[in-house]
């Protein structure tokens, strides 16, 4: 997991061949104003899921993991807290891995939390189980999916 200001994402270009596509898109587009739903940046290699929903409580936020994609998550409207726990410290998923949606869910609690202000982001890798959407009020955010 990496937490940084969105403007500093360029420092992490070497971590994945598709990060350059993300940086280029962010430089030339206002992703905070994208319509809700999926926006393709480079087909299934890089796409953005723009979301808006009522924030969840810590208890309601479920840990999730992905196998095919790295998540870059950034809030726009309000402060977002996201739970974290190492995949190595989880037992069996409560909802097994769904290959089509690239997601598995776990009922175990997060072991730590990161707080993101608008203008900040977090990068989650497959070993990072995360429980997003913990916020007060309506949360508008983007999740950039980057193929591993």
PDB file of C-alpha atoms in Angstrom:
ATOM      1  CA  UNK A   1       0.000   0.000   0.000  1.00  0.00           C
ATOM      2  CA  UNK A   2       1.194   3.480  -0.854  1.00  0.00           C
ATOM      3  CA  UNK A   3      -0.442   6.698   0.346  1.00  0.00           C
ATOM      4  CA  UNK A   4       0.457   9.955  -1.382  1.00  0.00           C
ATOM      5  CA  UNK A   5      -0.800  13.192  -2.858  1.00  0.00           C
ATOM      6  CA  UNK A   6      -2.314  12.643  -6.300  1.00  0.00           C
ATOM      7  CA  UNK A   7       0.268  15.069  -7.721  1.00  0.00           C
ATOM      8  CA  UNK A   8       3.035  12.717  -6.515  1.00  0.00           C
ATOM      9  CA  UNK A   9       1.812   9.578  -8.326  1.00  0.00           C
ATOM     10  CA  UNK A  10       4.469  10.143 -10.977  1.00  0.00           C
ATOM     11  CA  UNK A  11       7.118   9.055  -8.459  1.00  0.00           C
ATOM     12  CA  UNK A  12       5.748   5.497  -8.699  1.00  0.00           C
ATOM     13  CA  UNK A  13       5.936   5.035 -12.486  1.00  0.00           C
ATOM     14  CA  UNK A  14       8.432   2.185 -12.195  1.00  0.00           C
ATOM     15  CA  UNK A  15       6.026  -0.011 -10.210  1.00  0.00           C
ATOM     16  CA  UNK A  16       3.833  -0.964 -13.174  1.00  0.00           C
ATOM     17  CA  UNK A  17       4.059  -0.538 -16.938  1.00  0.00           C
ATOM     18  CA  UNK A  18       0.521   0.907 -17.002  1.00  0.00           C
ATOM     19  CA  UNK A  19       1.152   3.663 -14.443  1.00  0.00           C
ATOM     20  CA  UNK A  20       2.391   5.959 -17.224  1.00  0.00           C
ATOM     21  CA  UNK A  21      -1.072   5.748 -18.830  1.00  0.00           C
ATOM     22  CA  UNK A  22      -2.660   6.766 -15.526  1.00  0.00           C
ATOM     23  CA  UNK A  23      -0.327   9.752 -15.110  1.00  0.00           C
ATOM     24  CA  UNK A  24      -0.899  10.924 -18.675  1.00  0.00           C
ATOM     25  CA  UNK A  25      -4.675  10.684 -18.243  1.00  0.00           C
ATOM     26  CA  UNK A  26      -4.593  12.586 -14.942  1.00  0.00           C
ATOM     27  CA  UNK A  27      -2.526  15.375 -16.510  1.00  0.00           C
ATOM     28  CA  UNK A  28      -5.010  15.883 -19.331  1.00  0.00           C
ATOM     29  CA  UNK A  29      -8.389  15.225 -17.683  1.00  0.00           C
ATOM     30  CA  UNK A  30     -10.409  16.262 -14.655  1.00  0.00           C
ATOM     31  CA  UNK A  31     -11.392  12.870 -13.296  1.00  0.00           C
ATOM     32  CA  UNK A  32     -13.422  14.419 -10.478  1.00  0.00           C
ATOM     33  CA  UNK A  33     -15.967  15.519 -13.089  1.00  0.00           C
ATOM     34  CA  UNK A  34     -16.238  12.219 -14.967  1.00  0.00           C
ATOM     35  CA  UNK A  35     -19.723  10.735 -15.189  1.00  0.00           C
ATOM     36  CA  UNK A  36     -20.494   7.940 -12.750  1.00  0.00           C
ATOM     37  CA  UNK A  37     -19.554   4.480 -13.959  1.00  0.00           C
ATOM     38  CA  UNK A  38     -16.697   3.186 -16.062  1.00  0.00           C
ATOM     39  CA  UNK A  39     -14.429   5.357 -18.169  1.00  0.00           C
ATOM     40  CA  UNK A  40     -11.886   3.526 -20.319  1.00  0.00           C
ATOM     41  CA  UNK A  41      -8.391   4.968 -20.373  1.00  0.00           C
ATOM     42  CA  UNK A  42      -6.774   2.056 -22.216  1.00  0.00           C
ATOM     43  CA  UNK A  43      -9.391  -0.680 -22.523  1.00  0.00           C
ATOM     44  CA  UNK A  44      -9.070  -3.341 -19.828  1.00  0.00           C
ATOM     45  CA  UNK A  45      -5.482  -2.304 -19.069  1.00  0.00           C
ATOM     46  CA  UNK A  46      -6.516   0.927 -17.295  1.00  0.00           C
ATOM     47  CA  UNK A  47      -9.999   2.168 -16.531  1.00  0.00           C
ATOM     48  CA  UNK A  48     -11.690   4.412 -13.984  1.00  0.00           C
ATOM     49  CA  UNK A  49     -14.730   3.609 -11.913  1.00  0.00           C
ATOM     50  CA  UNK A  50     -16.355   6.878 -10.812  1.00  0.00           C
ATOM     51  CA  UNK A  51     -18.580   6.320  -7.805  1.00  0.00           C
ATOM     52  CA  UNK A  52     -20.900   8.250  -5.520  1.00  0.00           C
ATOM     53  CA  UNK A  53     -22.615   6.762  -2.469  1.00  0.00           C
ATOM     54  CA  UNK A  54     -23.437   7.360   1.179  1.00  0.00           C
ATOM     55  CA  UNK A  55     -20.396   6.724   3.326  1.00  0.00           C
ATOM     56  CA  UNK A  56     -20.212   3.509   5.339  1.00  0.00           C
ATOM     57  CA  UNK A  57     -19.346   2.853   8.961  1.00  0.00           C
ATOM     58  CA  UNK A  58     -16.219   0.888   9.866  1.00  0.00           C
ATOM     59  CA  UNK A  59     -18.442  -2.036  10.785  1.00  0.00           C
ATOM     60  CA  UNK A  60     -20.246  -2.006   7.430  1.00  0.00           C
ATOM     61  CA  UNK A  61     -17.109  -1.724   5.273  1.00  0.00           C
ATOM     62  CA  UNK A  62     -15.930  -5.180   4.160  1.00  0.00           C
ATOM     63  CA  UNK A  63     -12.348  -6.061   3.329  1.00  0.00           C
ATOM     64  CA  UNK A  64     -11.839  -6.874  -0.340  1.00  0.00           C
ATOM     65  CA  UNK A  65      -8.945  -8.092  -2.459  1.00  0.00           C
ATOM     66  CA  UNK A  66      -8.156  -8.178  -6.164  1.00  0.00           C
ATOM     67  CA  UNK A  67      -5.918 -10.461  -8.211  1.00  0.00           C
ATOM     68  CA  UNK A  68      -5.779  -8.901 -11.699  1.00  0.00           C
ATOM     69  CA  UNK A  69      -5.779  -5.192 -10.852  1.00  0.00           C
ATOM     70  CA  UNK A  70      -4.073  -2.618  -8.669  1.00  0.00           C
ATOM     71  CA  UNK A  71      -6.483  -0.045  -7.216  1.00  0.00           C
ATOM     72  CA  UNK A  72      -5.657   3.639  -7.070  1.00  0.00           C
ATOM     73  CA  UNK A  73      -8.407   5.166  -4.948  1.00  0.00           C
ATOM     74  CA  UNK A  74      -9.024   8.891  -4.464  1.00  0.00           C
ATOM     75  CA  UNK A  75     -11.875  10.747  -2.768  1.00  0.00           C
ATOM     76  CA  UNK A  76     -13.201  14.037  -4.127  1.00  0.00           C
ATOM     77  CA  UNK A  77     -16.096  15.168  -1.950  1.00  0.00           C
ATOM     78  CA  UNK A  78     -15.307  14.292   1.680  1.00  0.00           C
ATOM     79  CA  UNK A  79     -12.613  12.691   3.818  1.00  0.00           C
ATOM     80  CA  UNK A  80     -12.520   8.917   3.335  1.00  0.00           C
ATOM     81  CA  UNK A  81     -11.155   6.325   5.722  1.00  0.00           C
ATOM     82  CA  UNK A  82     -10.118   2.978   4.296  1.00  0.00           C
ATOM     83  CA  UNK A  83      -9.403  -0.093   6.371  1.00  0.00           C
ATOM     84  CA  UNK A  84      -6.373  -2.277   5.608  1.00  0.00           C
ATOM     85  CA  UNK A  85      -5.163  -5.737   6.523  1.00  0.00           C
ATOM     86  CA  UNK A  86      -2.472  -7.904   4.992  1.00  0.00           C
ATOM     87  CA  UNK A  87      -3.834 -10.702   2.829  1.00  0.00           C
ATOM     88  CA  UNK A  88      -1.404 -13.020   4.651  1.00  0.00           C
ATOM     89  CA  UNK A  89      -3.334 -12.419   7.894  1.00  0.00           C
ATOM     90  CA  UNK A  90      -6.769 -13.341   6.560  1.00  0.00           C
ATOM     91  CA  UNK A  91      -8.551 -16.666   6.611  1.00  0.00           C
ATOM     92  CA  UNK A  92     -10.935 -17.902   3.936  1.00  0.00           C
ATOM     93  CA  UNK A  93     -13.034 -15.279   2.144  1.00  0.00           C
ATOM     94  CA  UNK A  94     -16.679 -14.896   3.109  1.00  0.00           C
ATOM     95  CA  UNK A  95     -17.415 -14.423  -0.600  1.00  0.00           C
ATOM     96  CA  UNK A  96     -14.923 -16.395  -2.703  1.00  0.00           C
ATOM     97  CA  UNK A  97     -12.965 -14.797  -5.498  1.00  0.00           C
ATOM     98  CA  UNK A  98     -15.153 -13.811  -8.438  1.00  0.00           C
ATOM     99  CA  UNK A  99     -12.926 -13.855 -11.520  1.00  0.00           C
ATOM    100  CA  UNK A 100     -15.308 -11.780 -13.662  1.00  0.00           C
ATOM    101  CA  UNK A 101     -15.411  -8.948 -11.100  1.00  0.00           C
ATOM    102  CA  UNK A 102     -11.854  -9.554  -9.819  1.00  0.00           C
ATOM    103  CA  UNK A 103     -12.908  -9.432  -6.176  1.00  0.00           C
ATOM    104  CA  UNK A 104     -13.147 -11.497  -2.991  1.00  0.00           C
ATOM    105  CA  UNK A 105     -14.625 -10.310   0.325  1.00  0.00           C
ATOM    106  CA  UNK A 106     -13.637 -11.078   3.916  1.00  0.00           C
ATOM    107  CA  UNK A 107     -15.558 -10.685   7.186  1.00  0.00           C
ATOM    108  CA  UNK A 108     -12.499 -10.154   9.358  1.00  0.00           C
ATOM    109  CA  UNK A 109     -11.819  -6.649  10.695  1.00  0.00           C
ATOM    110  CA  UNK A 110      -9.227  -4.239   9.365  1.00  0.00           C
ATOM    111  CA  UNK A 111      -6.055  -3.974  11.438  1.00  0.00           C
ATOM    112  CA  UNK A 112      -5.325  -0.343  10.513  1.00  0.00           C
ATOM    113  CA  UNK A 113      -6.896   2.608   8.726  1.00  0.00           C
ATOM    114  CA  UNK A 114      -5.704   5.306   6.382  1.00  0.00           C
ATOM    115  CA  UNK A 115      -7.432   8.687   6.161  1.00  0.00           C
ATOM    116  CA  UNK A 116      -7.541  10.353   2.750  1.00  0.00           C
ATOM    117  CA  UNK A 117      -8.317  13.990   2.100  1.00  0.00           C
ATOM    118  CA  UNK A 118      -9.469  15.126  -1.338  1.00  0.00           C
ATOM    119  CA  UNK A 119      -6.261  15.516  -3.365  1.00  0.00           C
ATOM    120  CA  UNK A 120      -4.724  12.383  -1.834  1.00  0.00           C
ATOM    121  CA  UNK A 121      -4.807   8.779  -2.991  1.00  0.00           C
ATOM    122  CA  UNK A 122      -3.897   5.269  -1.972  1.00  0.00           C
ATOM    123  CA  UNK A 123      -2.508   2.478  -4.136  1.00  0.00           C
ATOM    124  CA  UNK A 124      -3.570  -1.042  -3.171  1.00  0.00           C
ATOM    125  CA  UNK A 125      -1.774  -4.112  -4.515  1.00  0.00           C
ATOM    126  CA  UNK A 126      -3.118  -7.703  -4.454  1.00  0.00           C
ATOM    127  CA  UNK A 127      -1.583  -8.354  -1.024  1.00  0.00           C
ATOM    128  CA  UNK A 128      -3.487  -5.370   0.433  1.00  0.00           C
ATOM    129  CA  UNK A 129      -6.974  -6.255   1.634  1.00  0.00           C
ATOM    130  CA  UNK A 130      -8.865  -2.987   1.920  1.00  0.00           C
ATOM    131  CA  UNK A 131     -12.248  -1.804   3.208  1.00  0.00           C
ATOM    132  CA  UNK A 132     -13.107   1.399   1.307  1.00  0.00           C
ATOM    133  CA  UNK A 133     -15.918   3.899   1.608  1.00  0.00           C
ATOM    134  CA  UNK A 134     -15.782   4.740   5.307  1.00  0.00           C
ATOM    135  CA  UNK A 135     -17.004   8.326   5.354  1.00  0.00           C
ATOM    136  CA  UNK A 136     -19.635  10.685   6.671  1.00  0.00           C
ATOM    137  CA  UNK A 137     -22.081  11.969   4.086  1.00  0.00           C
ATOM    138  CA  UNK A 138     -22.049  11.444   0.353  1.00  0.00           C
ATOM    139  CA  UNK A 139     -18.706  10.203  -0.941  1.00  0.00           C
ATOM    140  CA  UNK A 140     -17.701  10.838  -4.533  1.00  0.00           C
ATOM    141  CA  UNK A 141     -14.518   9.074  -5.519  1.00  0.00           C
ATOM    142  CA  UNK A 142     -12.588   7.456  -8.324  1.00  0.00           C
ATOM    143  CA  UNK A 143     -11.068   4.008  -8.350  1.00  0.00           C
ATOM    144  CA  UNK A 144      -8.488   3.655 -11.099  1.00  0.00           C
ATOM    145  CA  UNK A 145      -8.054   0.000 -12.006  1.00  0.00           C
ATOM    146  CA  UNK A 146      -4.576  -0.818 -13.340  1.00  0.00           C
ATOM    147  CA  UNK A 147      -3.918  -4.250 -14.842  1.00  0.00           C
ATOM    148  CA  UNK A 148      -1.008  -6.022 -13.195  1.00  0.00           C
TER     149      UNK A 148
END
